[in-house]
Amino acid sequence: MHDPDAPARALARLYDLDLLDDPGDLDLYLALAGRVGGPILELATGSGRLAVPLAEAGYDVTGVDLDPAMLDRARAAADERGRRIARRIRWVEADLRGLTLLDAGSYRLAFIGLNSLFLLRDRSEQAAAVATLARHVTDGGLVVVDAWLPDGEDLGRFDGRLMLEWVRVDPETGHHVTKTGAALHDHATGVVRLTTLFDEGRPGDAPVRWIREDRLRLIGTAELRGMAAEAGLVVETLAGGYDLEPLTPLSDRAVLVARKP
Ligand SMILES: C[S@@+](CC[C@H](N)C(=O)[O-])C[C@H]1O[C@@H](n2cnc3c(N)ncnc32)[C@H](O)[C@@H]1O
């Protein structure tokens, strides 16, 4: 029987399989929360990869996402850690664009992690997302944005060629999964169109293919600084990685940490 939600559910599961390569960003959020305390707001929280361990560390967390399949996984991951932890997290199914929660202005830390800002269409939507983070923190609260900075070599590969990313066994299904993808970068707009193919099945059986299409609007460091300033934030650090190391021309990501004065 046709299940219209099956692709979204599969892609949410495969997102977690993809993220078995730990980006290494959790310690940053734990350290910042250790500094300013909770509650914490995460926009585009996905499957709760960061929100759940932050709650496990004792913080009250609100995770916002518009994809119910991702939130279902987030909820399940929190429930697995036990009621005490699950009760510290509020999952909000909503579009972050234009979002104002009832408790806006009360968060000590608000962030959008792991390139999720790129999923917003253009500069104005991305700036609005930074303003949303700013609107939700208290005076003295921190806002964090984490954005990948691809170099010329990365972008050179984004010419539509198909690239094998990995072959893994999904521990949840026992299926072999092959991830391939092709990206196309438009220099004029800074937009990368990403097509990802996940082929999964038991060895020897015909695989099932799940397709994911993403549109990423890349962002530069000057733009990120500008968005923080427009949102009334004071930039504490624009770092080159999760250890808040200095940003250099070789940095492959920008981590903005800004304070609401
Ligand atoms: C790359 S995942 C990141 C998940 C999580 N932050 C992490 O680091 O693992 C991006 C998430 O952003 C969500 N998203 C995209 N656009 C959104 C929007 N306008 N409002 C809320 N969530 C959005 C998607 O549903 C997806 O779950």
Short mmCIF file of C-alpha atoms and ligand atoms in Angstrom, two decimals:
data_model
loop_
_atom_site.label_atom_id
_atom_site.label_comp_id
_atom_site.label_asym_id
_atom_site.label_seq_id
_atom_site.Cartn_x
_atom_site.Cartn_y
_atom_site.Cartn_z
CA MET A 1 0.00 0.00 0.00
CA HIS A 2 1.25 3.47 -0.87
CA ASP A 3 2.45 5.38 2.20
CA PRO A 4 2.86 9.08 1.34
CA ASP A 5 4.94 9.71 4.47
CA ALA A 6 7.44 6.93 3.74
CA PRO A 7 9.98 9.14 1.90
CA ALA A 8 10.06 11.77 4.68
CA ARG A 9 10.43 9.04 7.31
CA ALA A 10 13.20 7.32 5.38
CA LEU A 11 15.06 10.56 4.74
CA ALA A 12 14.89 11.47 8.44
CA ARG A 13 16.33 8.05 9.34
CA LEU A 14 19.01 8.40 6.67
CA TYR A 15 19.88 11.87 7.94
CA ASP A 16 20.88 10.24 11.21
CA LEU A 17 22.85 7.56 9.39
CA ASP A 18 24.67 10.34 7.51
CA LEU A 19 25.42 12.13 10.77
CA LEU A 20 27.14 9.07 12.21
CA ASP A 21 30.15 11.13 11.10
CA ASP A 22 30.00 13.35 14.16
CA PRO A 23 30.55 16.98 13.13
CA GLY A 24 31.99 17.60 16.62
CA ASP A 25 29.86 20.65 17.40
CA LEU A 26 28.10 19.46 20.59
CA ASP A 27 30.94 20.48 22.93
CA LEU A 28 30.70 24.05 21.67
CA TYR A 29 27.03 24.31 22.65
CA LEU A 30 27.67 22.56 25.98
CA ALA A 31 30.48 25.03 26.73
CA LEU A 32 28.39 28.07 25.81
CA ALA A 33 25.41 26.80 27.79
CA GLY A 34 27.80 26.19 30.70
CA ARG A 35 28.70 29.85 30.46
CA VAL A 36 25.28 31.47 30.13
CA GLY A 37 22.88 28.72 31.27
CA GLY A 38 19.50 27.74 29.81
CA PRO A 39 16.89 27.72 28.53
CA ILE A 40 18.17 26.98 25.05
CA LEU A 41 16.44 27.45 21.70
CA GLU A 42 17.52 25.52 18.63
CA LEU A 43 16.07 26.52 15.28
CA ALA A 44 16.00 23.77 12.59
CA THR A 45 16.61 21.19 15.28
CA GLY A 46 16.09 18.24 12.94
CA SER A 47 16.23 14.87 14.64
CA GLY A 48 17.42 16.33 17.93
CA ARG A 49 21.09 15.48 17.46
CA LEU A 50 22.08 18.50 19.57
CA ALA A 51 18.89 19.26 21.49
CA VAL A 52 18.67 15.84 23.15
CA PRO A 53 22.20 15.77 24.63
CA LEU A 54 21.79 19.39 25.75
CA ALA A 55 18.69 18.33 27.68
CA GLU A 56 20.62 15.36 29.00
CA ALA A 57 23.19 17.83 30.32
CA GLY A 58 20.42 19.43 32.37
CA TYR A 59 19.18 22.32 30.21
CA ASP A 60 15.62 23.10 29.22
CA VAL A 61 15.54 23.07 25.43
CA THR A 62 13.06 24.13 22.77
CA GLY A 63 13.66 22.58 19.35
CA VAL A 64 11.89 24.05 16.33
CA ASP A 65 11.58 22.32 12.97
CA LEU A 66 9.03 22.22 10.19
CA ASP A 67 9.55 18.55 9.28
CA PRO A 68 7.27 16.28 11.35
CA ALA A 69 9.29 13.17 10.39
CA MET A 70 12.46 14.74 11.81
CA LEU A 71 10.60 15.79 14.96
CA ASP A 72 9.20 12.26 15.38
CA ARG A 73 12.75 10.95 15.46
CA ALA A 74 13.79 13.72 17.83
CA ARG A 75 10.93 12.83 20.17
CA ALA A 76 11.80 9.15 20.04
CA ALA A 77 15.49 9.89 20.74
CA ALA A 78 14.50 12.00 23.77
CA ASP A 79 12.06 9.34 25.03
CA GLU A 80 14.83 6.75 24.81
CA ARG A 81 16.86 8.76 27.33
CA GLY A 82 14.03 8.61 29.84
CA ARG A 83 11.11 10.74 30.98
CA ARG A 84 13.15 13.16 33.04
CA ILE A 85 15.17 14.17 29.99
CA ALA A 86 12.28 14.04 27.52
CA ARG A 87 10.30 16.41 29.77
CA ARG A 88 13.04 19.05 29.49
CA ILE A 89 12.49 19.38 25.75
CA ARG A 90 9.64 21.09 23.98
CA TRP A 91 9.39 20.24 20.28
CA VAL A 92 7.72 22.88 18.15
CA GLU A 93 6.62 22.03 14.64
CA ALA A 94 6.86 25.39 12.91
CA ASP A 95 8.53 27.35 10.17
CA LEU A 96 11.29 29.37 11.77
CA ARG A 97 10.65 32.22 9.32
CA GLY A 98 8.81 34.92 11.23
CA LEU A 99 8.57 32.74 14.32
CA THR A 100 7.91 34.38 17.68
CA LEU A 101 7.31 31.91 20.49
CA LEU A 102 5.30 32.99 23.51
CA ASP A 103 8.46 32.83 25.63
CA ALA A 104 10.53 34.90 23.18
CA GLY A 105 13.05 37.01 25.07
CA SER A 106 13.65 34.40 27.78
CA TYR A 107 16.34 32.17 26.23
CA ARG A 108 19.93 32.36 27.36
CA LEU A 109 21.29 30.63 24.27
CA ALA A 110 19.73 30.41 20.81
CA PHE A 111 21.34 28.82 17.81
CA ILE A 112 20.96 27.46 14.31
CA GLY A 113 23.55 24.75 13.78
CA LEU A 114 25.32 22.88 11.03
CA ASN A 115 24.62 24.99 7.92
CA SER A 116 20.87 25.04 8.45
CA LEU A 117 20.84 28.79 7.74
CA PHE A 118 21.69 27.85 4.11
CA LEU A 119 18.25 26.28 3.74
CA LEU A 120 16.65 29.72 3.77
CA ARG A 121 16.12 31.15 0.31
CA ASP A 122 18.05 34.37 0.22
CA ARG A 123 19.87 36.97 2.26
CA SER A 124 16.71 38.55 3.57
CA GLU A 125 15.30 35.24 4.88
CA GLN A 126 18.66 34.35 6.40
CA ALA A 127 18.92 37.77 8.07
CA ALA A 128 15.36 37.29 9.37
CA ALA A 129 16.42 33.96 10.91
CA VAL A 130 19.32 35.64 12.71
CA ALA A 131 16.86 38.31 13.90
CA THR A 132 14.57 35.51 15.13
CA LEU A 133 17.41 34.10 17.22
CA ALA A 134 18.14 37.58 18.58
CA ARG A 135 14.46 38.18 19.42
CA HIS A 136 14.32 35.02 21.51
CA VAL A 137 17.32 35.62 23.79
CA THR A 138 17.39 37.69 26.95
CA ASP A 139 19.69 40.69 27.35
CA GLY A 140 23.15 39.20 27.73
CA GLY A 141 22.04 35.99 26.00
CA LEU A 142 24.07 34.38 23.22
CA VAL A 143 23.22 33.68 19.60
CA VAL A 144 25.24 31.16 17.58
CA VAL A 145 25.26 30.52 13.84
CA ASP A 146 27.39 27.78 12.30
CA ALA A 147 28.07 28.01 8.56
CA TRP A 148 30.29 25.96 6.28
CA LEU A 149 32.78 27.94 4.16
CA PRO A 150 33.50 25.85 1.06
CA ASP A 151 36.77 26.64 -0.69
CA GLY A 152 37.43 26.87 -4.43
CA GLU A 153 38.26 23.19 -4.61
CA ASP A 154 34.93 22.23 -3.00
CA LEU A 155 32.99 24.51 -5.31
CA GLY A 156 34.93 23.23 -8.34
CA ARG A 157 33.56 19.75 -7.64
CA PHE A 158 30.01 21.13 -7.59
CA ASP A 159 29.61 20.92 -11.34
CA GLY A 160 26.88 18.27 -11.45
CA ARG A 161 29.17 15.23 -11.34
CA LEU A 162 27.92 12.26 -9.33
CA MET A 163 30.06 11.56 -6.27
CA LEU A 164 30.05 8.48 -4.06
CA GLU A 165 29.85 9.65 -0.43
CA TRP A 166 29.71 6.40 1.53
CA VAL A 167 28.39 2.87 1.87
CA ARG A 168 27.06 1.94 5.32
CA VAL A 169 24.86 -0.56 7.09
CA ASP A 170 21.94 1.14 8.80
CA PRO A 171 21.89 -0.24 12.35
CA GLU A 172 18.10 0.30 12.52
CA THR A 173 17.16 -1.73 9.46
CA GLY A 174 20.26 -3.83 8.74
CA HIS A 175 20.07 -2.51 5.17
CA HIS A 176 23.12 -1.60 3.16
CA VAL A 177 22.86 2.06 2.17
CA THR A 178 24.85 3.80 -0.55
CA LYS A 179 24.88 7.56 -0.54
CA THR A 180 25.76 9.35 -3.78
CA GLY A 181 25.18 12.95 -4.64
CA ALA A 182 25.63 15.65 -7.20
CA ALA A 183 25.89 19.36 -6.54
CA LEU A 184 25.65 22.32 -8.86
CA HIS A 185 27.01 25.68 -7.75
CA ASP A 186 25.77 28.91 -9.28
CA HIS A 187 28.52 31.50 -8.78
CA ALA A 188 26.19 34.42 -9.53
CA THR A 189 23.74 33.62 -6.72
CA GLY A 190 25.93 31.61 -4.34
CA VAL A 191 23.32 28.85 -4.47
CA VAL A 192 24.26 25.15 -4.45
CA ARG A 193 21.62 22.71 -5.69
CA LEU A 194 22.26 19.39 -4.09
CA THR A 195 20.70 16.10 -5.17
CA THR A 196 21.35 13.17 -2.84
CA LEU A 197 20.52 9.57 -3.69
CA PHE A 198 20.25 6.94 -0.98
CA ASP A 199 20.01 3.38 -2.32
CA GLU A 200 19.17 0.85 0.36
CA GLY A 201 18.37 -2.81 0.59
CA ARG A 202 19.70 -6.23 1.51
CA PRO A 203 22.70 -7.43 -0.48
CA GLY A 204 21.50 -9.10 -3.67
CA ASP A 205 18.02 -7.54 -3.51
CA ALA A 206 16.92 -4.67 -5.72
CA PRO A 207 17.60 -1.47 -3.75
CA VAL A 208 15.00 1.14 -2.91
CA ARG A 209 16.06 4.65 -3.87
CA TRP A 210 15.26 7.71 -1.79
CA ILE A 211 15.97 11.10 -3.31
CA ARG A 212 16.62 14.30 -1.46
CA GLU A 213 16.81 17.73 -3.05
CA ASP A 214 18.34 20.63 -1.19
CA ARG A 215 18.93 24.20 -2.13
CA LEU A 216 21.70 25.81 -0.13
CA ARG A 217 22.31 29.52 -0.22
CA LEU A 218 25.91 29.90 0.91
CA ILE A 219 26.93 32.80 3.06
CA GLY A 220 30.19 34.67 3.60
CA THR A 221 31.69 35.87 6.86
CA ALA A 222 31.10 39.57 6.12
CA GLU A 223 27.45 38.81 5.41
CA LEU A 224 27.15 36.90 8.66
CA ARG A 225 28.63 39.79 10.62
CA GLY A 226 26.23 42.15 8.84
CA MET A 227 23.20 40.03 9.77
CA ALA A 228 24.27 39.97 13.42
CA ALA A 229 24.67 43.75 13.46
CA GLU A 230 21.27 44.26 11.79
CA ALA A 231 19.71 42.07 14.48
CA GLY A 232 21.18 44.36 17.17
CA LEU A 233 23.75 41.78 18.29
CA VAL A 234 27.34 42.39 19.33
CA VAL A 235 29.76 39.91 17.79
CA GLU A 236 31.88 38.27 20.48
CA THR A 237 33.69 35.93 18.12
CA LEU A 238 33.56 35.01 14.50
CA ALA A 239 35.61 31.86 14.83
CA GLY A 240 36.99 29.38 12.33
CA GLY A 241 35.70 26.23 14.02
CA TYR A 242 34.03 24.61 16.98
CA ASP A 243 36.97 25.20 19.32
CA LEU A 244 36.47 28.89 18.59
CA GLU A 245 39.87 28.98 16.96
CA PRO A 246 40.64 32.15 14.96
CA LEU A 247 39.05 32.46 11.55
CA THR A 248 41.71 32.33 8.79
CA PRO A 249 41.55 32.21 5.00
CA LEU A 250 41.92 28.42 5.36
CA SER A 251 38.98 27.97 7.75
CA ASP A 252 36.29 25.69 6.38
CA ARG A 253 33.57 27.04 8.63
CA ALA A 254 32.52 30.19 10.40
CA VAL A 255 31.07 30.04 13.89
CA LEU A 256 29.43 33.27 14.92
CA VAL A 257 28.95 33.86 18.64
CA ALA A 258 27.10 37.09 19.30
CA ARG A 259 25.57 38.66 22.39
CA LYS A 260 22.39 40.62 22.86
CA PRO A 261 23.56 43.75 24.71
C1 LIG B 1 20.56 19.89 8.11
S1 LIG B 1 19.17 19.61 9.16
C2 LIG B 1 19.94 20.13 10.68
C3 LIG B 1 19.43 19.47 11.91
C4 LIG B 1 20.13 19.80 13.19
N1 LIG B 1 20.24 21.22 13.41
C5 LIG B 1 21.51 19.17 13.25
O1 LIG B 1 22.48 19.90 13.37
O2 LIG B 1 21.60 17.95 13.19
C6 LIG B 1 18.18 20.98 8.75
C7 LIG B 1 16.82 21.02 9.35
O3 LIG B 1 16.26 22.30 9.07
C8 LIG B 1 14.86 22.14 8.93
N2 LIG B 1 14.32 23.34 8.28
C9 LIG B 1 14.57 23.77 7.02
N3 LIG B 1 13.92 24.91 6.78
C10 LIG B 1 13.23 25.22 7.91
C11 LIG B 1 12.36 26.28 8.29
N4 LIG B 1 12.08 27.27 7.42
N5 LIG B 1 11.83 26.28 9.52
C12 LIG B 1 12.10 25.28 10.40
N6 LIG B 1 12.93 24.24 10.10
C13 LIG B 1 13.48 24.21 8.88
C14 LIG B 1 14.71 20.86 8.14
O4 LIG B 1 13.43 20.31 8.30
C15 LIG B 1 15.84 20.01 8.76
O5 LIG B 1 15.34 19.19 9.79
#
